[in-house]
PDB file of C-alpha atoms in Angstrom:
ATOM      1  CA  UNK A   1    -114.497  15.611 -33.927  1.00  0.00           C
ATOM      2  CA  UNK A   2    -118.034  17.005 -34.077  1.00  0.00           C
ATOM      3  CA  UNK A   3    -119.518  13.511 -33.973  1.00  0.00           C
ATOM      4  CA  UNK A   4    -117.465  12.406 -30.937  1.00  0.00           C
ATOM      5  CA  UNK A   5    -119.643  12.091 -27.849  1.00  0.00           C
ATOM      6  CA  UNK A   6    -118.596  13.432 -24.449  1.00  0.00           C
ATOM      7  CA  UNK A   7    -118.701  11.497 -21.203  1.00  0.00           C
ATOM      8  CA  UNK A   8    -118.033  13.880 -18.331  1.00  0.00           C
ATOM      9  CA  UNK A   9    -116.740  12.566 -15.028  1.00  0.00           C
ATOM     10  CA  UNK A  10    -118.572  13.952 -12.001  1.00  0.00           C
ATOM     11  CA  UNK A  11    -117.357  11.450  -9.403  1.00  0.00           C
ATOM     12  CA  UNK A  12    -116.656  12.564  -5.824  1.00  0.00           C
ATOM     13  CA  UNK A  13    -119.143  15.444  -6.065  1.00  0.00           C
ATOM     14  CA  UNK A  14    -117.557  16.518  -9.369  1.00  0.00           C
ATOM     15  CA  UNK A  15    -114.063  16.406  -7.849  1.00  0.00           C
ATOM     16  CA  UNK A  16    -115.282  18.507  -4.950  1.00  0.00           C
ATOM     17  CA  UNK A  17    -117.015  21.165  -7.040  1.00  0.00           C
ATOM     18  CA  UNK A  18    -120.454  19.874  -6.070  1.00  0.00           C
ATOM     19  CA  UNK A  19    -123.053  18.459  -8.443  1.00  0.00           C
ATOM     20  CA  UNK A  20    -125.732  21.168  -8.431  1.00  0.00           C
ATOM     21  CA  UNK A  21    -125.211  23.794 -11.107  1.00  0.00           C
ATOM     22  CA  UNK A  22    -122.012  22.137 -12.269  1.00  0.00           C
ATOM     23  CA  UNK A  23    -123.793  19.075 -13.684  1.00  0.00           C
ATOM     24  CA  UNK A  24    -126.614  21.198 -15.087  1.00  0.00           C
ATOM     25  CA  UNK A  25    -124.101  23.377 -16.938  1.00  0.00           C
ATOM     26  CA  UNK A  26    -122.239  20.360 -18.327  1.00  0.00           C
ATOM     27  CA  UNK A  27    -125.488  18.948 -19.686  1.00  0.00           C
ATOM     28  CA  UNK A  28    -126.452  22.301 -21.217  1.00  0.00           C
ATOM     29  CA  UNK A  29    -123.004  22.421 -22.804  1.00  0.00           C
ATOM     30  CA  UNK A  30    -123.549  19.153 -24.661  1.00  0.00           C
ATOM     31  CA  UNK A  31    -122.445  16.294 -22.404  1.00  0.00           C
ATOM     32  CA  UNK A  32    -123.894  12.978 -23.628  1.00  0.00           C
ATOM     33  CA  UNK A  33    -123.000  10.813 -20.624  1.00  0.00           C
ATOM     34  CA  UNK A  34    -122.145  11.233 -16.963  1.00  0.00           C
ATOM     35  CA  UNK A  35    -119.565   9.131 -15.152  1.00  0.00           C
ATOM     36  CA  UNK A  36    -119.437   8.416 -11.416  1.00  0.00           C
ATOM     37  CA  UNK A  37    -117.307   6.169  -9.243  1.00  0.00           C
ATOM     38  CA  UNK A  38    -120.039   4.600  -7.119  1.00  0.00           C
ATOM     39  CA  UNK A  39    -123.712   3.800  -7.442  1.00  0.00           C
ATOM     40  CA  UNK A  40    -124.801   6.026  -4.565  1.00  0.00           C
ATOM     41  CA  UNK A  41    -123.385   9.012  -6.479  1.00  0.00           C
ATOM     42  CA  UNK A  42    -125.514   8.079  -9.450  1.00  0.00           C
ATOM     43  CA  UNK A  43    -128.587   7.620  -7.295  1.00  0.00           C
ATOM     44  CA  UNK A  44    -128.042  11.113  -5.896  1.00  0.00           C
ATOM     45  CA  UNK A  45    -128.038  12.519  -9.439  1.00  0.00           C
ATOM     46  CA  UNK A  46    -131.229  10.605 -10.276  1.00  0.00           C
ATOM     47  CA  UNK A  47    -132.891  11.978  -7.137  1.00  0.00           C
ATOM     48  CA  UNK A  48    -131.938  15.447  -8.356  1.00  0.00           C
ATOM     49  CA  UNK A  49    -133.830  14.814 -11.589  1.00  0.00           C
ATOM     50  CA  UNK A  50    -130.924  13.977 -13.911  1.00  0.00           C
ATOM     51  CA  UNK A  51    -132.109  11.662 -16.695  1.00  0.00           C
ATOM     52  CA  UNK A  52    -128.867  11.472 -18.721  1.00  0.00           C
ATOM     53  CA  UNK A  53    -127.227   8.021 -18.948  1.00  0.00           C
ATOM     54  CA  UNK A  54    -124.841   7.451 -16.039  1.00  0.00           C
ATOM     55  CA  UNK A  55    -121.868   5.058 -16.121  1.00  0.00           C
ATOM     56  CA  UNK A  56    -120.835   3.648 -12.725  1.00  0.00           C
ATOM     57  CA  UNK A  57    -117.142   2.758 -12.863  1.00  0.00           C
ATOM     58  CA  UNK A  58    -116.901   0.889  -9.547  1.00  0.00           C
ATOM     59  CA  UNK A  59    -120.200  -0.956  -9.448  1.00  0.00           C
ATOM     60  CA  UNK A  60    -119.590  -3.324  -6.559  1.00  0.00           C
ATOM     61  CA  UNK A  61    -121.899  -6.353  -6.287  1.00  0.00           C
ATOM     62  CA  UNK A  62    -123.513  -4.872  -3.168  1.00  0.00           C
ATOM     63  CA  UNK A  63    -124.515  -1.884  -5.315  1.00  0.00           C
ATOM     64  CA  UNK A  64    -126.109  -3.844  -8.167  1.00  0.00           C
ATOM     65  CA  UNK A  65    -129.546  -3.381  -6.660  1.00  0.00           C
ATOM     66  CA  UNK A  66    -129.046   0.394  -6.542  1.00  0.00           C
ATOM     67  CA  UNK A  67    -127.858   0.387 -10.152  1.00  0.00           C
ATOM     68  CA  UNK A  68    -130.969  -1.384 -11.365  1.00  0.00           C
ATOM     69  CA  UNK A  69    -133.403   0.644  -9.269  1.00  0.00           C
ATOM     70  CA  UNK A  70    -131.853   3.967 -10.340  1.00  0.00           C
ATOM     71  CA  UNK A  71    -131.266   2.869 -13.953  1.00  0.00           C
ATOM     72  CA  UNK A  72    -127.503   3.281 -13.683  1.00  0.00           C
ATOM     73  CA  UNK A  73    -125.181   1.521 -16.121  1.00  0.00           C
ATOM     74  CA  UNK A  74    -122.417  -0.501 -14.428  1.00  0.00           C
ATOM     75  CA  UNK A  75    -118.914  -1.039 -15.720  1.00  0.00           C
ATOM     76  CA  UNK A  76    -118.260  -4.783 -15.777  1.00  0.00           C
ATOM     77  CA  UNK A  77    -114.583  -5.609 -15.274  1.00  0.00           C
ATOM     78  CA  UNK A  78    -114.320  -9.393 -14.802  1.00  0.00           C
ATOM     79  CA  UNK A  79    -116.112 -12.596 -15.730  1.00  0.00           C
ATOM     80  CA  UNK A  80    -117.070 -13.149 -12.082  1.00  0.00           C
ATOM     81  CA  UNK A  81    -118.422  -9.614 -11.887  1.00  0.00           C
ATOM     82  CA  UNK A  82    -120.501 -10.206 -15.017  1.00  0.00           C
ATOM     83  CA  UNK A  83    -121.885 -13.490 -13.667  1.00  0.00           C
ATOM     84  CA  UNK A  84    -122.978 -11.860 -10.407  1.00  0.00           C
ATOM     85  CA  UNK A  85    -124.739  -9.040 -12.223  1.00  0.00           C
ATOM     86  CA  UNK A  86    -126.517 -11.433 -14.598  1.00  0.00           C
ATOM     87  CA  UNK A  87    -127.759 -13.440 -11.601  1.00  0.00           C
ATOM     88  CA  UNK A  88    -129.174 -10.247 -10.094  1.00  0.00           C
ATOM     89  CA  UNK A  89    -130.961  -9.453 -13.366  1.00  0.00           C
ATOM     90  CA  UNK A  90    -132.353 -12.984 -13.679  1.00  0.00           C
ATOM     91  CA  UNK A  91    -133.792 -12.771 -10.170  1.00  0.00           C
ATOM     92  CA  UNK A  92    -135.637  -9.625 -11.241  1.00  0.00           C
ATOM     93  CA  UNK A  93    -136.702 -10.863 -14.670  1.00  0.00           C
ATOM     94  CA  UNK A  94    -134.803  -8.047 -16.408  1.00  0.00           C
ATOM     95  CA  UNK A  95    -133.443  -8.330 -19.957  1.00  0.00           C
ATOM     96  CA  UNK A  96    -131.266  -6.167 -22.217  1.00  0.00           C
ATOM     97  CA  UNK A  97    -129.890  -4.152 -19.298  1.00  0.00           C
ATOM     98  CA  UNK A  98    -127.129  -1.765 -20.450  1.00  0.00           C
ATOM     99  CA  UNK A  99    -123.606  -2.545 -19.257  1.00  0.00           C
ATOM    100  CA  UNK A 100    -120.143  -1.258 -20.130  1.00  0.00           C
ATOM    101  CA  UNK A 101    -117.244  -3.668 -20.620  1.00  0.00           C
ATOM    102  CA  UNK A 102    -113.991  -2.450 -19.066  1.00  0.00           C
ATOM    103  CA  UNK A 103    -110.859  -3.843 -20.734  1.00  0.00           C
ATOM    104  CA  UNK A 104    -107.451  -3.919 -19.097  1.00  0.00           C
ATOM    105  CA  UNK A 105    -105.064  -2.847 -21.852  1.00  0.00           C
ATOM    106  CA  UNK A 106    -102.096  -2.170 -19.605  1.00  0.00           C
ATOM    107  CA  UNK A 107    -102.974  -0.025 -16.610  1.00  0.00           C
ATOM    108  CA  UNK A 108    -103.674  -3.210 -14.603  1.00  0.00           C
ATOM    109  CA  UNK A 109    -106.257  -1.669 -12.305  1.00  0.00           C
ATOM    110  CA  UNK A 110    -109.708  -2.973 -13.253  1.00  0.00           C
ATOM    111  CA  UNK A 111    -110.653  -4.704 -16.480  1.00  0.00           C
ATOM    112  CA  UNK A 112    -111.083  -7.856 -18.533  1.00  0.00           C
ATOM    113  CA  UNK A 113    -107.848  -9.344 -19.809  1.00  0.00           C
ATOM    114  CA  UNK A 114    -107.148 -10.780 -23.238  1.00  0.00           C
ATOM    115  CA  UNK A 115    -107.543 -14.339 -21.920  1.00  0.00           C
ATOM    116  CA  UNK A 116    -111.116 -13.504 -20.825  1.00  0.00           C
ATOM    117  CA  UNK A 117    -112.452 -12.363 -24.190  1.00  0.00           C
ATOM    118  CA  UNK A 118    -113.585 -15.724 -25.618  1.00  0.00           C
ATOM    119  CA  UNK A 119    -115.634 -16.605 -22.519  1.00  0.00           C
ATOM    120  CA  UNK A 120    -116.905 -13.026 -22.313  1.00  0.00           C
ATOM    121  CA  UNK A 121    -118.278 -13.195 -25.866  1.00  0.00           C
ATOM    122  CA  UNK A 122    -119.819 -16.602 -25.208  1.00  0.00           C
ATOM    123  CA  UNK A 123    -121.562 -15.271 -22.099  1.00  0.00           C
ATOM    124  CA  UNK A 124    -122.810 -12.082 -23.768  1.00  0.00           C
ATOM    125  CA  UNK A 125    -124.345 -14.072 -26.629  1.00  0.00           C
ATOM    126  CA  UNK A 126    -125.963 -16.604 -24.287  1.00  0.00           C
ATOM    127  CA  UNK A 127    -127.429 -14.195 -21.739  1.00  0.00           C
ATOM    128  CA  UNK A 128    -130.239 -11.884 -22.921  1.00  0.00           C
ATOM    129  CA  UNK A 129    -130.215 -10.155 -19.523  1.00  0.00           C
ATOM    130  CA  UNK A 130    -127.383  -7.818 -20.558  1.00  0.00           C
ATOM    131  CA  UNK A 131    -126.676  -5.640 -23.566  1.00  0.00           C
ATOM    132  CA  UNK A 132    -123.297  -3.995 -24.071  1.00  0.00           C
ATOM    133  CA  UNK A 133    -123.617  -0.219 -24.324  1.00  0.00           C
ATOM    134  CA  UNK A 134    -119.901   0.464 -24.616  1.00  0.00           C
ATOM    135  CA  UNK A 135    -116.434  -1.047 -24.462  1.00  0.00           C
ATOM    136  CA  UNK A 136    -113.733   1.054 -22.858  1.00  0.00           C
ATOM    137  CA  UNK A 137    -110.302   1.112 -21.306  1.00  0.00           C
ATOM    138  CA  UNK A 138    -108.015   3.595 -19.557  1.00  0.00           C
ATOM    139  CA  UNK A 139    -104.589   4.799 -20.686  1.00  0.00           C
ATOM    140  CA  UNK A 140    -101.880   4.653 -18.024  1.00  0.00           C
ATOM    141  CA  UNK A 141     -99.481   7.203 -19.523  1.00  0.00           C
ATOM    142  CA  UNK A 142    -101.662   9.625 -21.481  1.00  0.00           C
ATOM    143  CA  UNK A 143     -99.946  12.593 -19.821  1.00  0.00           C
ATOM    144  CA  UNK A 144     -96.647  11.350 -21.311  1.00  0.00           C
ATOM    145  CA  UNK A 145     -97.464  11.343 -25.044  1.00  0.00           C
ATOM    146  CA  UNK A 146     -94.057   9.957 -26.084  1.00  0.00           C
ATOM    147  CA  UNK A 147     -94.314   6.943 -23.770  1.00  0.00           C
ATOM    148  CA  UNK A 148     -94.350   3.675 -25.806  1.00  0.00           C
ATOM    149  CA  UNK A 149     -97.096   2.327 -23.533  1.00  0.00           C
ATOM    150  CA  UNK A 150     -99.637   4.578 -25.252  1.00  0.00           C
ATOM    151  CA  UNK A 151     -99.296   3.001 -28.698  1.00  0.00           C
ATOM    152  CA  UNK A 152     -99.400  -0.488 -27.175  1.00  0.00           C
ATOM    153  CA  UNK A 153    -102.611   0.257 -25.298  1.00  0.00           C
ATOM    154  CA  UNK A 154    -104.323   1.797 -28.314  1.00  0.00           C
ATOM    155  CA  UNK A 155    -103.356  -1.228 -30.438  1.00  0.00           C
ATOM    156  CA  UNK A 156    -104.567  -3.760 -27.866  1.00  0.00           C
ATOM    157  CA  UNK A 157    -107.803  -1.862 -27.289  1.00  0.00           C
ATOM    158  CA  UNK A 158    -108.495  -1.839 -31.017  1.00  0.00           C
ATOM    159  CA  UNK A 159    -107.813  -5.577 -31.255  1.00  0.00           C
ATOM    160  CA  UNK A 160    -109.902  -6.664 -28.266  1.00  0.00           C
ATOM    161  CA  UNK A 161    -112.809  -4.293 -28.845  1.00  0.00           C
ATOM    162  CA  UNK A 162    -113.066  -5.324 -32.492  1.00  0.00           C
ATOM    163  CA  UNK A 163    -113.119  -8.964 -31.436  1.00  0.00           C
ATOM    164  CA  UNK A 164    -116.077  -8.316 -29.139  1.00  0.00           C
ATOM    165  CA  UNK A 165    -117.930  -6.003 -31.527  1.00  0.00           C
ATOM    166  CA  UNK A 166    -117.665  -8.422 -34.449  1.00  0.00           C
ATOM    167  CA  UNK A 167    -119.429 -11.070 -32.360  1.00  0.00           C
ATOM    168  CA  UNK A 168    -122.316  -8.903 -31.154  1.00  0.00           C
ATOM    169  CA  UNK A 169    -125.469  -8.412 -33.267  1.00  0.00           C
ATOM    170  CA  UNK A 170    -125.887  -4.750 -32.281  1.00  0.00           C
ATOM    171  CA  UNK A 171    -123.765  -1.569 -32.383  1.00  0.00           C
ATOM    172  CA  UNK A 172    -121.533  -0.664 -29.431  1.00  0.00           C
ATOM    173  CA  UNK A 173    -119.788   2.558 -28.436  1.00  0.00           C
ATOM    174  CA  UNK A 174    -116.055   2.622 -27.753  1.00  0.00           C
ATOM    175  CA  UNK A 175    -114.055   5.048 -25.595  1.00  0.00           C
ATOM    176  CA  UNK A 176    -110.446   5.070 -24.477  1.00  0.00           C
ATOM    177  CA  UNK A 177    -109.275   8.640 -23.920  1.00  0.00           C
ATOM    178  CA  UNK A 178    -109.353  10.697 -20.751  1.00  0.00           C
ATOM    179  CA  UNK A 179    -108.660  14.442 -20.723  1.00  0.00           C
ATOM    180  CA  UNK A 180    -104.924  14.047 -21.339  1.00  0.00           C
ATOM    181  CA  UNK A 181    -105.547  11.381 -23.970  1.00  0.00           C
ATOM    182  CA  UNK A 182    -108.054  13.573 -25.781  1.00  0.00           C
ATOM    183  CA  UNK A 183    -105.435  16.321 -25.924  1.00  0.00           C
ATOM    184  CA  UNK A 184    -102.647  14.121 -27.271  1.00  0.00           C
ATOM    185  CA  UNK A 185    -104.218  11.277 -29.284  1.00  0.00           C
ATOM    186  CA  UNK A 186    -107.055  12.660 -31.448  1.00  0.00           C
ATOM    187  CA  UNK A 187    -106.842   9.652 -33.790  1.00  0.00           C
ATOM    188  CA  UNK A 188    -108.009   7.425 -30.915  1.00  0.00           C
ATOM    189  CA  UNK A 189    -111.203   9.334 -30.127  1.00  0.00           C
ATOM    190  CA  UNK A 190    -113.410   6.422 -31.211  1.00  0.00           C
ATOM    191  CA  UNK A 191    -117.072   7.184 -30.423  1.00  0.00           C
ATOM    192  CA  UNK A 192    -116.630   9.044 -27.152  1.00  0.00           C
ATOM    193  CA  UNK A 193    -114.009  10.627 -24.870  1.00  0.00           C
ATOM    194  CA  UNK A 194    -114.087  10.856 -21.090  1.00  0.00           C
ATOM    195  CA  UNK A 195    -113.326  14.290 -19.710  1.00  0.00           C
ATOM    196  CA  UNK A 196    -112.517  14.726 -16.032  1.00  0.00           C
ATOM    197  CA  UNK A 197    -109.862  17.043 -14.655  1.00  0.00           C
ATOM    198  CA  UNK A 198    -109.557  18.739 -18.044  1.00  0.00           C
ATOM    199  CA  UNK A 199    -113.040  20.189 -17.498  1.00  0.00           C
ATOM    200  CA  UNK A 200    -111.503  22.299 -14.744  1.00  0.00           C
ATOM    201  CA  UNK A 201    -108.971  23.851 -17.102  1.00  0.00           C
ATOM    202  CA  UNK A 202    -106.031  21.660 -16.096  1.00  0.00           C
ATOM    203  CA  UNK A 203    -103.571  19.930 -18.441  1.00  0.00           C
ATOM    204  CA  UNK A 204     -99.983  18.820 -17.839  1.00  0.00           C
ATOM    205  CA  UNK A 205     -98.856  19.922 -21.307  1.00  0.00           C
ATOM    206  CA  UNK A 206     -98.193  23.696 -21.460  1.00  0.00           C
ATOM    207  CA  UNK A 207     -99.250  23.664 -25.118  1.00  0.00           C
ATOM    208  CA  UNK A 208    -102.766  22.656 -24.124  1.00  0.00           C
ATOM    209  CA  UNK A 209    -102.839  24.315 -20.721  1.00  0.00           C
ATOM    210  CA  UNK A 210    -102.478  27.659 -22.477  1.00  0.00           C
ATOM    211  CA  UNK A 211    -105.738  26.996 -24.341  1.00  0.00           C
ATOM    212  CA  UNK A 212    -107.671  26.293 -21.148  1.00  0.00           C
ATOM    213  CA  UNK A 213    -108.970  28.499 -18.375  1.00  0.00           C
ATOM    214  CA  UNK A 214    -109.219  27.327 -14.764  1.00  0.00           C
ATOM    215  CA  UNK A 215    -112.889  27.300 -13.795  1.00  0.00           C
ATOM    216  CA  UNK A 216    -112.515  27.120 -10.017  1.00  0.00           C
ATOM    217  CA  UNK A 217    -110.451  28.947  -7.444  1.00  0.00           C
ATOM    218  CA  UNK A 218    -110.001  28.352  -3.750  1.00  0.00           C
ATOM    219  CA  UNK A 219    -109.960  31.357  -1.455  1.00  0.00           C
ATOM    220  CA  UNK A 220    -109.330  31.570   2.258  1.00  0.00           C
ATOM    221  CA  UNK A 221    -108.218  33.999   4.945  1.00  0.00           C
ATOM    222  CA  UNK A 222    -105.470  33.636   7.504  1.00  0.00           C
ATOM    223  CA  UNK A 223    -106.869  33.144  11.002  1.00  0.00           C
ATOM    224  CA  UNK A 224    -103.679  33.688  12.966  1.00  0.00           C
ATOM    225  CA  UNK A 225     -99.931  34.151  12.519  1.00  0.00           C
ATOM    226  CA  UNK A 226     -97.481  33.282  15.302  1.00  0.00           C
ATOM    227  CA  UNK A 227     -93.776  33.918  15.697  1.00  0.00           C
ATOM    228  CA  UNK A 228     -92.065  30.889  17.265  1.00  0.00           C
ATOM    229  CA  UNK A 229     -88.644  30.500  18.841  1.00  0.00           C
ATOM    230  CA  UNK A 230     -86.166  28.212  17.081  1.00  0.00           C
ATOM    231  CA  UNK A 231     -86.619  24.630  18.211  1.00  0.00           C
ATOM    232  CA  UNK A 232     -90.264  25.090  19.204  1.00  0.00           C
ATOM    233  CA  UNK A 233     -92.369  22.007  18.521  1.00  0.00           C
TER     234      UNK A 233
END
């Protein structure tokens, strides 16, 4: 939808494409957010002059200091993780620092579970050091649109995110869909979608792949060809 924001994933040097002109072009094309895996990637973008909000998906406690210094927004995926980050903010006298709450709706990688939500809300309301910028999750089977897991994850995400949002006194963004999810589940766009490999013109579904153009190619030359005898190692 026209109002749906775009978070573009540029982790691992934009999947090997390199940040440089790639990130600049994404921002010119209307990207609202950047996503990286680790804080040092975000710091590199800041050093290059990028001012766009940056979500750090694997913000390890050792990288909290980098996040704060470079104004990067960490994904918080457990109650212990949240407590450690709040302690870091308290030591610096920082309040209303933007964070993103990662929910585990079924992929079982990183994320808060349903049993954590009550304590999470209690902590968020009691600690002025943090302010939730977004709530998000990741679909495990988005490239298999008929898989029953998809509907279950969308339903659980709606339930848990609404529970958190109804308790907070300020608006919060929500995002669930990756590239494959954006192609197959437009009703679950929420406020933002996260585009990664789809930005390179890749989709598993031929229906959508035909509407995309690959943006990168790899070229090489053969250095040497040898003819070997059968049984040669």
